Short mmCIF file of C-alpha atoms and ligand atoms in Angstrom, two decimals:
data_model
loop_
_atom_site.label_atom_id
_atom_site.label_comp_id
_atom_site.label_asym_id
_atom_site.label_seq_id
_atom_site.Cartn_x
_atom_site.Cartn_y
_atom_site.Cartn_z
CA MET A 114 60.64 -241.77 42.78
CA GLU A 115 63.36 -243.66 44.57
CA ASP A 116 66.41 -244.47 42.50
CA ARG A 117 67.43 -248.01 43.36
CA SER A 118 70.71 -247.80 41.48
CA LEU A 119 72.13 -245.30 43.98
CA LYS A 120 75.09 -246.39 46.05
CA ILE A 121 74.21 -246.24 49.74
CA PRO A 122 77.10 -245.75 52.17
CA ASN A 123 77.40 -248.37 54.91
CA HIS A 124 78.57 -245.99 57.62
CA VAL A 125 77.61 -242.30 57.65
CA GLY A 126 79.05 -239.73 60.05
CA ILE A 127 77.37 -236.43 60.90
CA ILE A 128 79.00 -233.52 62.68
CA VAL A 129 75.98 -231.68 64.01
CA ASP A 130 76.71 -227.96 63.62
CA GLY A 131 74.89 -224.67 63.29
CA ASN A 132 72.18 -225.00 65.96
CA GLY A 133 73.24 -221.70 67.55
CA ARG A 134 73.37 -219.78 64.27
CA TRP A 135 70.04 -221.24 63.19
CA ALA A 136 68.46 -219.89 66.39
CA LYS A 137 70.16 -216.50 66.10
CA LYS A 138 68.90 -216.07 62.55
CA LYS A 139 65.37 -216.61 63.86
CA GLY A 140 65.81 -214.35 66.89
CA MET A 141 65.66 -217.34 69.25
CA SER A 142 67.92 -218.48 72.08
CA ARG A 143 70.77 -220.96 71.53
CA SER A 144 68.83 -223.43 73.70
CA GLU A 145 65.93 -223.34 71.26
CA GLY A 146 68.40 -224.07 68.49
CA HIS A 147 69.67 -227.12 70.36
CA SER A 148 66.18 -228.34 71.08
CA GLU A 149 65.24 -228.03 67.39
CA GLY A 150 68.50 -229.73 66.42
CA ALA A 151 67.80 -232.66 68.74
CA LYS A 152 64.30 -233.14 67.31
CA ASN A 153 65.72 -233.05 63.83
CA LEU A 154 68.41 -235.58 64.72
CA ILE A 155 65.79 -238.06 65.82
CA ASN A 156 63.69 -237.67 62.66
CA LEU A 157 66.71 -237.65 60.41
CA SER A 158 68.30 -240.73 61.93
CA ARG A 159 65.05 -242.61 61.45
CA TYR A 160 65.04 -241.56 57.78
CA ILE A 161 68.71 -242.49 57.37
CA PHE A 162 68.18 -246.02 58.69
CA SER A 163 65.11 -246.38 56.48
CA LYS A 164 67.39 -245.74 53.48
CA GLY A 165 69.43 -248.83 54.31
CA ILE A 166 72.38 -247.16 56.00
CA LYS A 167 73.63 -249.59 58.63
CA ILE A 168 75.71 -247.36 60.90
CA LEU A 169 75.25 -243.72 61.77
CA SER A 170 77.81 -241.91 63.94
CA VAL A 171 76.75 -238.52 65.24
CA PHE A 172 78.91 -235.93 66.96
CA VAL A 173 76.67 -234.28 69.51
CA PHE A 174 79.12 -233.10 72.16
CA SER A 175 82.87 -232.84 71.94
CA THR A 176 85.27 -232.93 74.87
CA GLU A 177 85.98 -229.29 73.97
CA ASN A 178 82.29 -228.33 74.22
CA PHE A 179 82.73 -228.26 78.03
CA LYS A 180 84.38 -224.87 77.43
CA ARG A 181 80.95 -223.38 76.70
CA SER A 182 78.98 -221.50 79.37
CA LYS A 183 77.69 -223.56 82.29
CA GLN A 184 74.16 -222.61 81.29
CA GLU A 185 74.59 -224.01 77.76
CA VAL A 186 76.36 -227.17 78.95
CA ASP A 187 73.64 -227.79 81.56
CA TYR A 188 70.95 -227.27 78.93
CA LEU A 189 72.58 -229.76 76.57
CA MET A 190 73.04 -232.37 79.31
CA ASN A 191 69.36 -232.11 80.29
CA LEU A 192 68.39 -232.31 76.64
CA PHE A 193 70.36 -235.56 76.23
CA VAL A 194 68.50 -237.05 79.19
CA THR A 195 65.08 -236.04 77.83
CA MET A 196 65.78 -237.10 74.26
CA PHE A 197 67.31 -240.46 75.14
CA ASN A 198 64.44 -241.25 77.47
CA GLN A 199 61.94 -240.45 74.73
CA TYR A 200 63.86 -242.06 71.90
CA CYS A 201 64.69 -245.24 73.80
CA LYS A 202 61.28 -246.84 73.24
CA ASP A 203 61.24 -245.93 69.54
CA LEU A 204 64.69 -247.37 69.01
CA LYS A 205 63.60 -250.63 70.47
CA LYS A 206 60.71 -250.75 68.02
CA GLU A 207 62.90 -249.74 65.12
CA ASN A 208 65.47 -252.34 66.03
CA VAL A 209 68.38 -249.87 66.16
CA LYS A 210 71.17 -250.43 68.64
CA ILE A 211 72.69 -247.43 70.41
CA VAL A 212 76.34 -247.31 71.36
CA PHE A 213 78.29 -244.38 72.78
CA SER A 214 81.78 -243.15 72.05
CA GLY A 215 83.60 -240.83 74.40
CA ARG A 216 84.93 -240.48 77.93
CA ARG A 217 82.52 -241.03 80.76
CA GLU A 218 84.40 -238.75 83.11
CA PHE A 219 82.88 -235.28 83.63
CA LEU A 220 79.46 -236.40 82.39
CA PRO A 221 76.74 -235.87 85.02
CA LYS A 222 75.42 -238.98 86.75
CA LYS A 223 71.93 -238.55 85.28
CA VAL A 224 73.39 -238.60 81.74
CA LEU A 225 75.47 -241.72 82.49
CA GLU A 226 72.41 -243.44 83.90
CA VAL A 227 70.27 -242.78 80.83
CA MET A 228 73.15 -243.84 78.58
CA ASP A 229 73.43 -247.14 80.43
CA LYS A 230 69.68 -247.59 80.17
CA VAL A 231 69.58 -247.13 76.37
CA ILE A 232 72.61 -249.37 75.89
CA LYS A 233 70.85 -252.10 77.85
CA THR A 234 67.46 -251.64 76.19
CA THR A 235 68.82 -251.68 72.65
CA LYS A 236 71.73 -254.12 72.94
CA ASP A 237 70.06 -256.96 71.00
CA ASN A 238 68.74 -254.76 68.20
CA ASN A 239 70.24 -255.61 64.85
CA ASN A 240 68.80 -253.39 62.15
CA GLY A 241 71.35 -250.60 62.50
CA ILE A 242 73.78 -248.98 64.92
CA LEU A 243 73.53 -245.42 66.14
CA ASN A 244 76.91 -244.40 67.54
CA VAL A 245 76.45 -241.30 69.67
CA CYS A 246 79.70 -239.41 70.22
CA LEU A 247 79.24 -237.63 73.52
CA ASN A 248 82.15 -236.06 75.40
CA TYR A 249 84.12 -237.42 72.48
CA GLY A 250 87.51 -236.47 71.05
CA GLY A 251 89.23 -238.38 68.26
CA GLN A 252 92.75 -237.94 69.64
CA ALA A 253 91.56 -238.89 73.14
CA GLU A 254 90.06 -242.07 71.67
CA ILE A 255 93.42 -243.05 70.14
CA VAL A 256 95.21 -242.31 73.44
CA ASP A 257 92.66 -244.35 75.42
CA ALA A 258 92.97 -247.26 72.96
CA THR A 259 96.77 -247.16 73.18
CA LYS A 260 96.69 -247.31 76.97
CA LYS A 261 94.38 -250.33 76.93
CA MET A 262 96.62 -252.02 74.38
CA ILE A 263 99.77 -251.37 76.39
CA ASP A 264 98.09 -252.99 79.41
CA ASP A 265 97.37 -256.06 77.30
CA VAL A 266 100.96 -256.22 76.07
CA LEU A 267 102.31 -255.84 79.61
CA GLU A 268 99.92 -258.47 80.92
CA LYS A 269 101.00 -260.70 77.99
CA ARG A 270 97.47 -260.99 76.59
CA ILE A 271 98.78 -259.83 73.20
CA LYS A 272 102.25 -259.57 71.67
CA LYS A 273 103.68 -256.32 70.35
CA GLU A 274 104.30 -258.06 66.99
CA GLU A 275 100.58 -258.75 66.64
CA ILE A 276 99.64 -255.08 66.66
CA ASN A 277 98.35 -253.89 63.32
CA GLU A 278 95.56 -251.62 62.11
CA GLU A 279 92.93 -254.30 62.47
CA LEU A 280 93.88 -255.16 66.04
CA PHE A 281 94.24 -251.51 66.98
CA SER A 282 90.69 -250.75 65.89
CA LYS A 283 89.41 -253.35 68.37
CA TYR A 284 90.69 -251.13 71.19
CA LEU A 285 88.70 -248.08 70.10
CA TYR A 286 85.54 -247.15 71.99
CA ASN A 287 83.56 -249.18 69.45
CA ASP A 288 85.00 -251.45 66.80
CA LEU A 289 83.09 -249.94 63.88
CA PRO A 290 83.78 -250.24 60.15
CA PRO A 291 85.23 -247.25 58.28
CA ILE A 292 83.08 -244.16 57.76
CA ASP A 293 82.19 -243.92 54.07
CA PHE A 294 80.59 -240.52 54.06
CA LEU A 295 80.97 -237.62 56.48
CA ILE A 296 78.54 -234.72 56.55
CA ARG A 297 79.23 -231.55 58.52
CA THR A 298 76.43 -229.04 58.38
CA SER A 299 76.63 -225.24 58.58
CA GLY A 300 79.42 -224.68 56.08
CA GLU A 301 82.38 -225.13 58.44
CA LEU A 302 85.22 -226.93 56.66
CA ARG A 303 86.74 -228.80 59.59
CA ILE A 304 86.88 -232.30 61.06
CA SER A 305 87.18 -230.95 64.63
CA ASN A 306 88.65 -234.09 66.18
CA PHE A 307 85.77 -236.34 65.11
CA ILE A 308 86.36 -240.14 64.70
CA LEU A 309 89.88 -239.75 63.30
CA TRP A 310 90.64 -243.45 62.91
CA GLN A 311 87.58 -244.54 60.93
CA LEU A 312 87.50 -241.33 58.86
CA ALA A 313 90.74 -242.22 57.07
CA TYR A 314 89.13 -242.72 53.64
CA ALA A 315 85.76 -241.05 54.10
CA GLU A 316 84.25 -238.81 51.47
CA LEU A 317 83.68 -235.39 53.02
CA TYR A 318 80.65 -233.19 52.44
CA PHE A 319 80.10 -229.72 53.88
CA PRO A 320 76.62 -228.38 53.11
CA LYS A 321 75.91 -224.78 54.18
CA THR A 322 72.56 -225.67 55.79
CA TYR A 323 72.37 -225.30 59.58
CA PHE A 324 71.64 -228.60 61.25
CA PRO A 325 68.00 -227.96 62.31
CA ASP A 326 67.18 -227.39 58.61
CA PHE A 327 69.09 -230.44 57.36
CA LYS A 328 66.18 -232.80 56.70
CA GLU A 329 65.15 -235.64 54.38
CA LYS A 330 65.49 -233.57 51.20
CA GLU A 331 68.93 -232.33 52.18
CA PHE A 332 70.01 -235.87 53.03
CA ASP A 333 68.83 -237.11 49.63
CA GLU A 334 70.95 -234.39 48.02
CA ALA A 335 73.89 -235.57 50.11
CA ILE A 336 73.45 -239.11 48.82
CA LEU A 337 73.41 -237.82 45.24
CA GLU A 338 76.68 -236.02 45.97
CA TYR A 339 78.15 -239.22 47.44
CA ASN A 340 77.24 -241.00 44.22
CA LYS A 341 79.32 -238.55 42.21
CA ARG A 342 82.46 -239.41 44.13
CA ASN A 343 84.98 -241.82 42.69
CA ARG A 344 86.38 -243.80 45.62
CA ARG A 345 89.76 -245.29 44.92
CA PHE A 346 91.23 -245.85 48.39
CA GLY A 347 94.68 -244.89 47.18
CA GLY A 348 94.51 -247.16 44.14
CA ILE A 349 93.91 -246.25 40.52
CA ASN A 350 90.88 -247.04 38.46
CA TYR A 351 92.50 -247.48 35.04
CA GLU A 352 89.12 -247.60 33.30
CA ASP A 353 88.24 -244.13 34.56
CA LYS A 354 89.54 -241.15 32.57
CA ASN A 355 89.39 -238.94 35.68
CA SER A 356 91.68 -241.18 37.68
C1 IPE B 268 76.09 -227.80 67.29
O1 IPE B 268 75.63 -226.53 67.10
C2 IPE B 268 75.47 -228.44 68.49
C3 IPE B 268 76.39 -228.93 69.51
C4 IPE B 268 77.68 -228.79 69.57
C5 IPE B 268 75.76 -229.66 70.60
P1 IPE B 268 76.48 -225.31 67.65
O2 IPE B 268 76.11 -225.06 69.07
O3 IPE B 268 77.94 -225.55 67.42
O4 IPE B 268 75.96 -224.12 66.75
P2 IPE B 268 76.79 -222.87 66.23
O5 IPE B 268 78.05 -223.38 65.61
O6 IPE B 268 77.05 -221.99 67.42
O7 IPE B 268 75.88 -222.22 65.23
MG1 MG B 269 79.36 -224.94 66.09
#
């Protein structure tokens, strides 16, 4: 039975990891692992939005992932095209808006085209935001934001004195609220340059499950874990003995 007293995070981040190891364990190719991971991501994101989470940021391809073999990179790029084409119609029905974070350079034209298509198709949806981090790096995002901000200062659109955390966040790829809860699957204990700015006060969770096996049940367990955390944002809860 659903527990209605559970706290539901507003913004969840997922670092998708372990597709390759999942496939290896089953004697399959890495590509099959990615394909299974992509299918799972679609089902899982649907479940996550159904739980009342408003924003889901997923790390599907880092700037550094271009270092992988051409064969693997090509496979992933084609997979993005197929999945976005398929998912686009569903997202429209489900009223979820897709945004992308990352650099457009080095992405193949066919990927950019399908990205533009889903942005356009889902732009008026208002029941949730799926932020897909593709060719994304957290440090690169801060550098790109800084450059845009410097242009605005030089062109006198803003004053240096006006710059603060709130204004800075408007220059990021997407001006999203803080991440409340970050999940990285596969047992790796790293952030790996994911959404550095909005992760500042996130609760971190590192389940051992490989991503293709991280499904509804595993997400429910994650939410239970989130509910055990005592979020203080640098303050002190004087009522709480554990503070
Ligand atoms: C994550 O799975 C998927 C992407 C980066 C697209 P990995 O490919 O990193 O899987 P492992 O870490 O090799 O198991
Ligand atoms: Mg990995």
